[in-house]
Coordinates of C-alpha atoms and ligand atoms in Angstrom, one line a residue:
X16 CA 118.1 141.7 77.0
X17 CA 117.4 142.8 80.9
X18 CA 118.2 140.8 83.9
X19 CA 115.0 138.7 84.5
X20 CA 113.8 137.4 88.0
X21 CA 115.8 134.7 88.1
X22 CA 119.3 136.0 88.0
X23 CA 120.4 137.4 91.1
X24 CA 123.9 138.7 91.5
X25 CA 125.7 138.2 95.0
X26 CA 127.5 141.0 97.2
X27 CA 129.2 143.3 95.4
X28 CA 129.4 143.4 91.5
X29 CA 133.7 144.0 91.6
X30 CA 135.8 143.5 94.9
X31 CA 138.4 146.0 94.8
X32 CA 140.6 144.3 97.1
X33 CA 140.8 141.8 94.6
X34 CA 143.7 141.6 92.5
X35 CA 143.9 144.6 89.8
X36 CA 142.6 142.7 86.8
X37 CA 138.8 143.0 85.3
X38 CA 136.6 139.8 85.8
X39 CA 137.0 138.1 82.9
X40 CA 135.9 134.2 82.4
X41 CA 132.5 132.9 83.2
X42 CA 132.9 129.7 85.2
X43 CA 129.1 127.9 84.8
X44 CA 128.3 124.7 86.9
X45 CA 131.0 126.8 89.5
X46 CA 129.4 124.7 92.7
X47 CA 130.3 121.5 91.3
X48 CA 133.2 119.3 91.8
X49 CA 134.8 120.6 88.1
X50 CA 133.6 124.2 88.8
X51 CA 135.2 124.9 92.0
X52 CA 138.3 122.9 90.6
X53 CA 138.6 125.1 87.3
X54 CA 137.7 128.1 89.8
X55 CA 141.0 127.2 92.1
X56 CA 143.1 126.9 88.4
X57 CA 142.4 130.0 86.7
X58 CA 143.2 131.7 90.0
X59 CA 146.0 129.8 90.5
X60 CA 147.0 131.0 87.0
X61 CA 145.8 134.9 88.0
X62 CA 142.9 134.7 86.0
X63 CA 139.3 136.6 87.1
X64 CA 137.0 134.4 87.3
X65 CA 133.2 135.1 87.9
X66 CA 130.6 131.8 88.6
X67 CA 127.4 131.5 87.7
X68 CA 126.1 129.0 90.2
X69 CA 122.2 127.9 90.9
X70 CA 121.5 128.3 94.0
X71 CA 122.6 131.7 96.6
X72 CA 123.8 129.8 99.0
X73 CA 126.6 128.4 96.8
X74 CA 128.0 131.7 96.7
X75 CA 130.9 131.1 100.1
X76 CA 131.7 127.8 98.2
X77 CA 132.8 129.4 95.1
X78 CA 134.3 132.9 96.6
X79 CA 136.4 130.3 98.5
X80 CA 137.7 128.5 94.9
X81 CA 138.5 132.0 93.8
X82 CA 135.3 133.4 91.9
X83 CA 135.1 137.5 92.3
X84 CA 131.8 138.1 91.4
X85 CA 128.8 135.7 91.3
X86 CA 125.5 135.1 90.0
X87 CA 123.0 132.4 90.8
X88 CA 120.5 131.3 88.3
X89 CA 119.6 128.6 86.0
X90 CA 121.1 127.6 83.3
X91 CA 118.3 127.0 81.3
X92 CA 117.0 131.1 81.8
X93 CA 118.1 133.0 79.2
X94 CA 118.2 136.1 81.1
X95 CA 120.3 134.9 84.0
X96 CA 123.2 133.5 81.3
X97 CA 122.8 137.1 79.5
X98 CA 123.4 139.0 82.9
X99 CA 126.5 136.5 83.9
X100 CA 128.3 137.2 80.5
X101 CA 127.6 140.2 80.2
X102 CA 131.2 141.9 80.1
X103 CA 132.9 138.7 79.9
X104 CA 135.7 137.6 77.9
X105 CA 135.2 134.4 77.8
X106 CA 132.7 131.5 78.9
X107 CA 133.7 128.5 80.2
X108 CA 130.0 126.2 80.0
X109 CA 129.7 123.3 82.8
X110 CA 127.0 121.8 82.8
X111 CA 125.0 119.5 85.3
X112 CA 126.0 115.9 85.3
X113 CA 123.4 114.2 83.7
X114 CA 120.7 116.8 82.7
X115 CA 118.2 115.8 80.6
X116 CA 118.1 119.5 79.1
X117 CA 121.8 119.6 78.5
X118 CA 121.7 120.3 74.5
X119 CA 119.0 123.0 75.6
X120 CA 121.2 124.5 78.1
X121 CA 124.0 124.5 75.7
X122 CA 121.7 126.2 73.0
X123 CA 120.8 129.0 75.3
X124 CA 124.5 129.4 76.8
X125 CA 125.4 130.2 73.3
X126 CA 122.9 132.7 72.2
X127 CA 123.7 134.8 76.0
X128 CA 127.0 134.5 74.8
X129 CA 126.7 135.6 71.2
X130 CA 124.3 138.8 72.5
X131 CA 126.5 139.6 75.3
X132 CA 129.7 139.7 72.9
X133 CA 131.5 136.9 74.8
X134 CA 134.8 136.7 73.2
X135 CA 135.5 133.0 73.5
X136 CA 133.5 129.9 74.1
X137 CA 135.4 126.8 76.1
X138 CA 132.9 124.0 76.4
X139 CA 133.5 121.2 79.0
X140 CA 132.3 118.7 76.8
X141 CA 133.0 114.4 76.9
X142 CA 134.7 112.4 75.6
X143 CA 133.2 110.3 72.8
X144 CA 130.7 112.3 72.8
X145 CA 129.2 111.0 69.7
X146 CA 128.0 108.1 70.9
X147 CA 124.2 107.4 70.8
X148 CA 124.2 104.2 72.8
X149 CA 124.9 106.9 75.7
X150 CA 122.4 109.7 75.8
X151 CA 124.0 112.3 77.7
X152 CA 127.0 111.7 75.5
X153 CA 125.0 112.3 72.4
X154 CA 123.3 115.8 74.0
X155 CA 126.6 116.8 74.5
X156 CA 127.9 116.2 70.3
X157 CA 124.0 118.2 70.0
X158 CA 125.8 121.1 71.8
X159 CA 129.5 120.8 70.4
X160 CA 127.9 120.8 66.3
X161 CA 125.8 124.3 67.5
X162 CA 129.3 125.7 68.6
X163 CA 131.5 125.1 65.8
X164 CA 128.3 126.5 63.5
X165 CA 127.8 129.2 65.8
X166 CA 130.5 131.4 64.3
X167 CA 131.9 132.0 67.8
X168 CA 135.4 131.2 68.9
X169 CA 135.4 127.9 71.0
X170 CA 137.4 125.4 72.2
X171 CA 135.7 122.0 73.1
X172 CA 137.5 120.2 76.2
X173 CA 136.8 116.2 75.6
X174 CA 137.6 114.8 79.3
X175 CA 137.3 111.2 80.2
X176 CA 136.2 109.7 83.5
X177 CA 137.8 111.7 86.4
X178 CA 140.1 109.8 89.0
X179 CA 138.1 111.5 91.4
X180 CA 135.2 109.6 90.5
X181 CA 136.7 106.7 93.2
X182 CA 136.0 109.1 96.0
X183 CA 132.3 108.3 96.5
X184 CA 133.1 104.7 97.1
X185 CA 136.2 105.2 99.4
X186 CA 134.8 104.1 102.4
X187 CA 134.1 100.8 100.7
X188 CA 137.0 100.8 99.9
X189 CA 139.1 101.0 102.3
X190 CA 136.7 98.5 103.8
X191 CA 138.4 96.2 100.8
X192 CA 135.8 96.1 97.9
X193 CA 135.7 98.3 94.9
X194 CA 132.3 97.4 93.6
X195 CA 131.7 98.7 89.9
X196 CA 128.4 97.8 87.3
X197 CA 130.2 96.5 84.0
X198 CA 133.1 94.3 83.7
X199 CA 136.4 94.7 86.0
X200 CA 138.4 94.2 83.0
X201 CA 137.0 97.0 80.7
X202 CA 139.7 99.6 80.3
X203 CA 139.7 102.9 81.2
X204 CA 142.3 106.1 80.7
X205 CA 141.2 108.3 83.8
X206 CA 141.9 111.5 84.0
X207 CA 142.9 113.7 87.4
X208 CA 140.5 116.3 87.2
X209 CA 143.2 118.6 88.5
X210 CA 144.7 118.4 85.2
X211 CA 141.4 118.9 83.3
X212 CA 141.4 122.0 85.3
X213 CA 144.6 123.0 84.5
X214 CA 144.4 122.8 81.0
X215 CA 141.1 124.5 80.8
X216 CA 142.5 127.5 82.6
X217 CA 145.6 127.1 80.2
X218 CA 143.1 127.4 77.1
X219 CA 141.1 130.5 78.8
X220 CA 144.6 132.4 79.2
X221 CA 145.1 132.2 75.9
X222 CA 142.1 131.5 74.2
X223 CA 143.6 132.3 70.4
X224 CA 146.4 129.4 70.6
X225 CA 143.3 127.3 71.1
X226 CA 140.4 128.4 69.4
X227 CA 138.6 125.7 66.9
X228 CA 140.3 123.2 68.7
X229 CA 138.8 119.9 70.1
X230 CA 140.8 118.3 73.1
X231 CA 140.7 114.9 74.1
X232 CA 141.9 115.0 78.1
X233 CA 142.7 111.5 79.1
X234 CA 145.1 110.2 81.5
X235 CA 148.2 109.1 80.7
X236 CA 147.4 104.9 81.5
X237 CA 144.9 102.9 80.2
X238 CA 143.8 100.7 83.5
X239 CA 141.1 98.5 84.6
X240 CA 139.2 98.6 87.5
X241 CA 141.1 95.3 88.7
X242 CA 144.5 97.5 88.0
X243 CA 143.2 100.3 90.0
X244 CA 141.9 98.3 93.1
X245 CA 145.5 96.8 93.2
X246 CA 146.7 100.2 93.4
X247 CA 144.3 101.1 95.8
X248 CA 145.6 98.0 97.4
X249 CA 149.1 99.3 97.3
X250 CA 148.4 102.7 98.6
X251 CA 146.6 101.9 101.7
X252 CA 148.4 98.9 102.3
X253 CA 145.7 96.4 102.9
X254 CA 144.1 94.0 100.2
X255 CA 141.3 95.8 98.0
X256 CA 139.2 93.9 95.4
X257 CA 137.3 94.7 92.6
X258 CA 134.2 93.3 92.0
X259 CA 131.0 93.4 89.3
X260 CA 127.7 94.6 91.1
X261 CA 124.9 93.2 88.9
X262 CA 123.3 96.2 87.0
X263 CA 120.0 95.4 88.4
X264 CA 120.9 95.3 92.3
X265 CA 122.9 99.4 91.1
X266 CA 119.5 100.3 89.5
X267 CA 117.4 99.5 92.9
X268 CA 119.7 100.8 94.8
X269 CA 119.7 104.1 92.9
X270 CA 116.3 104.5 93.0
X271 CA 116.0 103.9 96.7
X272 CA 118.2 107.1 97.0
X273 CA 115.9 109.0 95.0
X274 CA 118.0 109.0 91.6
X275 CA 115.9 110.8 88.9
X276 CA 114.8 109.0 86.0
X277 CA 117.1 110.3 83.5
X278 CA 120.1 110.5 85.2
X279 CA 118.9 106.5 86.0
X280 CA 118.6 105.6 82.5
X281 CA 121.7 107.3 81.0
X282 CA 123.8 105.7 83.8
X283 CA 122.4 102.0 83.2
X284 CA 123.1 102.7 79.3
X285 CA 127.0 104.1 80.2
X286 CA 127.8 101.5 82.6
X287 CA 126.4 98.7 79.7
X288 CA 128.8 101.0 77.4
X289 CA 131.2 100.5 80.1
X290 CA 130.7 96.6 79.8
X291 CA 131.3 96.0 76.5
X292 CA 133.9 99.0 75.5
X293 CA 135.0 100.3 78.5
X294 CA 135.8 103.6 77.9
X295 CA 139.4 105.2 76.9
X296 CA 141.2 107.9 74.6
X297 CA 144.6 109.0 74.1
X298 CA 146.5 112.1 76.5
X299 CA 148.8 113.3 73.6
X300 CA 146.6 116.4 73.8
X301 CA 146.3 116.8 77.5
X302 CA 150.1 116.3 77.6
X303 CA 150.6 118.9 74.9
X304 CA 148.5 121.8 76.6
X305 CA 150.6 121.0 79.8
X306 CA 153.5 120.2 78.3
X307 CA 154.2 117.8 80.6
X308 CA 153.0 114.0 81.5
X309 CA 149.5 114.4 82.7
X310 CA 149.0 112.8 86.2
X311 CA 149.1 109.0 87.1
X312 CA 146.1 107.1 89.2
X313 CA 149.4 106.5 91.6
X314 CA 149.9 110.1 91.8
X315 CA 146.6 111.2 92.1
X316 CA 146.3 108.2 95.2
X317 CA 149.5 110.1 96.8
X318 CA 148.0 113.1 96.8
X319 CA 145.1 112.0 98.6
X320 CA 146.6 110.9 102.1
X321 CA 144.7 108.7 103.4
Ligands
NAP405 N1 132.6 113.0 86.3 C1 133.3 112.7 85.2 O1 134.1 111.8 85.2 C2 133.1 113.6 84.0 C3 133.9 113.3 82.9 C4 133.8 114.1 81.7 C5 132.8 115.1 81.7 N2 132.1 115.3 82.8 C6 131.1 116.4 82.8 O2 131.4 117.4 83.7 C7 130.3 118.2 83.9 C8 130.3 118.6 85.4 O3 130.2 117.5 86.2 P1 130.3 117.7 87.8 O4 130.4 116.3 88.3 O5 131.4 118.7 88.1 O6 128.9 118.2 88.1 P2 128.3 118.5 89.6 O7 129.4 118.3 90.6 O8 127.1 117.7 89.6 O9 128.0 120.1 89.5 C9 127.0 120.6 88.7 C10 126.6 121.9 89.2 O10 125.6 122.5 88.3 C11 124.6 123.0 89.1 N3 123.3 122.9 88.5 C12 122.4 121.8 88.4 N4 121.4 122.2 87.6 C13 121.5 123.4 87.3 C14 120.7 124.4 86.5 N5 119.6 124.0 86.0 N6 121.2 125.6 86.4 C15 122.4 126.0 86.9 N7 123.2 125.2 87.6 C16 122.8 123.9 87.8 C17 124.6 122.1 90.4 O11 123.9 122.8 91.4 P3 123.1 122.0 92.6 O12 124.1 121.7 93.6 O13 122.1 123.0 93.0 O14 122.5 120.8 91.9 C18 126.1 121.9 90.6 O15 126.6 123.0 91.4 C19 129.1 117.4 83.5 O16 128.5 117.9 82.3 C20 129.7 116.0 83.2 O17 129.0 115.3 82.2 C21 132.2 114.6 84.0

């Protein structure tokens, strides 16, 4: 397969003032908030790491998380995931929040990496991803059955909602509301995304202690958004509340900022998911890959300083 139009790689194909080690794991989605963190782990750990990202521009972003080499294109071009694997040991496949072409994404991602010889496939999956009441969920199971029938080596990550996912609303926040769309007393085993990172880059060190494998990464409490507004509470030291927006006054909202149609739909059905279920797994696997406690929402609030 040759390198179509839409690939481009970025500055120099190997930095020799790197460290002495070849460029090994394909970080996809590198831009985004669990790119650049699995970027900053697998250097952490020593790892190369090269990042396919989608637009050149990323490219400063991602050098600065650690990626040697990178490529911009799109994930759905089959030529531009050929040409980023190509030489790879391993592929680590993020995809964009939300995609309506996820499953297609994840179908092309594994034919580049079965034609560029790709050694092992770690997929950054959900979890409960088999869950058709929430469709991006469900894309995602699409992808995981095509890997394990793929006859590659994988590893599926299962992660559940990210701690960081309070950041957007912090100045809110700190302001004294924490305004969510489903009930205040669904229950929810958040995950730092630090850790999710951490784990990943544990799996891509040694990809044959993990391979077949499907990991649920959940935090080590199960809390509710009224626990973790008290604990917001706690940390900055002023009263914080949490409090149901109505799903309708979320949905106009979003689409007065221009949310696109799918990401607007799968949303409403996850926060409704939300509502009724709210949305939690176990950490016994995150705690075994880092043989240690994964982190607490308290711990993760500490580390923020503010
Ligand atoms: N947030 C959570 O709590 C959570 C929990 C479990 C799993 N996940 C999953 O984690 C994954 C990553 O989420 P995230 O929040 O880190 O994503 P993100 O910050 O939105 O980053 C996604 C990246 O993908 C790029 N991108 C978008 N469309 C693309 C395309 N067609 N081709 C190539 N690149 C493209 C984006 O570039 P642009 O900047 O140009 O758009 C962006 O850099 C998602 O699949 C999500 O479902 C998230």
């Amino acid at each position: 397969m040759s390198r179509q139009p839409g690939s481009q790689s970025i500055g120099p194909e190997y930095n020799s003032a790197m460290p002495n080690h070849s460029v090994d794991v394909l970080v996809t989605g590198a831009a985004g908030k669990t790119g650049q963190a699995a970027l900053r782990a697998l250097a952490h750990r020593g790892l190369a790491a090269r990042a396919l990202v989608r637009r050149a521009e990323q490219a400063d972003a991602v050098r600065a998380a650690g990626a040697e080499q990178v490529t911009a294109g799109d994930l759905l071009d089959p030529g531009a995931l050929y040409a980023a694997m190509q030489g790879a040991g391993a592929v680590y496949l993020i995809c964009p929040n939300m995609h309506p072409q996820e499953t297609e994404m994840g179908q092309a991602a594994i034919l580049a990496a079965q034609a560029a010889g790709v050694g092992h496939f770690v997929y950054h999956s959900v979890l409960l991803p088999a869950e058709p009441a929430m469709p991006h969920h469900w894309q995602k199971h699409l992808v995981e059955q095509a890997l394990a029938a793929c006859g590659l080596s994988y590893t599926i990550l299962q992660p559940a909602s990210y701690m960081q996912n309070v950041l957007p609303y912090w100045p809110a926040i700190k302001n004294g509301v924490y305004r969510v769309p489903y009930s205040i007393q669904a229950a929810f085993t958040p995950v730092d995304l630090d850790d999710v990172a951490e784990a990943a880059a544990i799996v891509l060190a040694d990809p044959a202690a993990h391979a077949g494998r499907t990991l649920q990464l959940c935090g080590p409490e199960a809390l509710t958004s009224a626990q973790m507004a008290a604990e917001m509470a706690a940390h900055l030291g002023r009263p914080v509340r949490a409090e149901v927006q109505a799903l309708a006054d979320w949905e106009a909202a979003a689409r007065q900022n221009g949310l696109e149609s799918y990401a607007l739909d799968a949303l409403q059905k996850m926060f409704t998911y939300y509502d009724r279920h709210g949305f939690g797994g176990h950490s016994a696997d995150l705690q075994a890959v880092l043989t240690r406690t994964p982190g607490t929402f308290g711990q993760f609030l500490s580390r923020l300083g503010v």
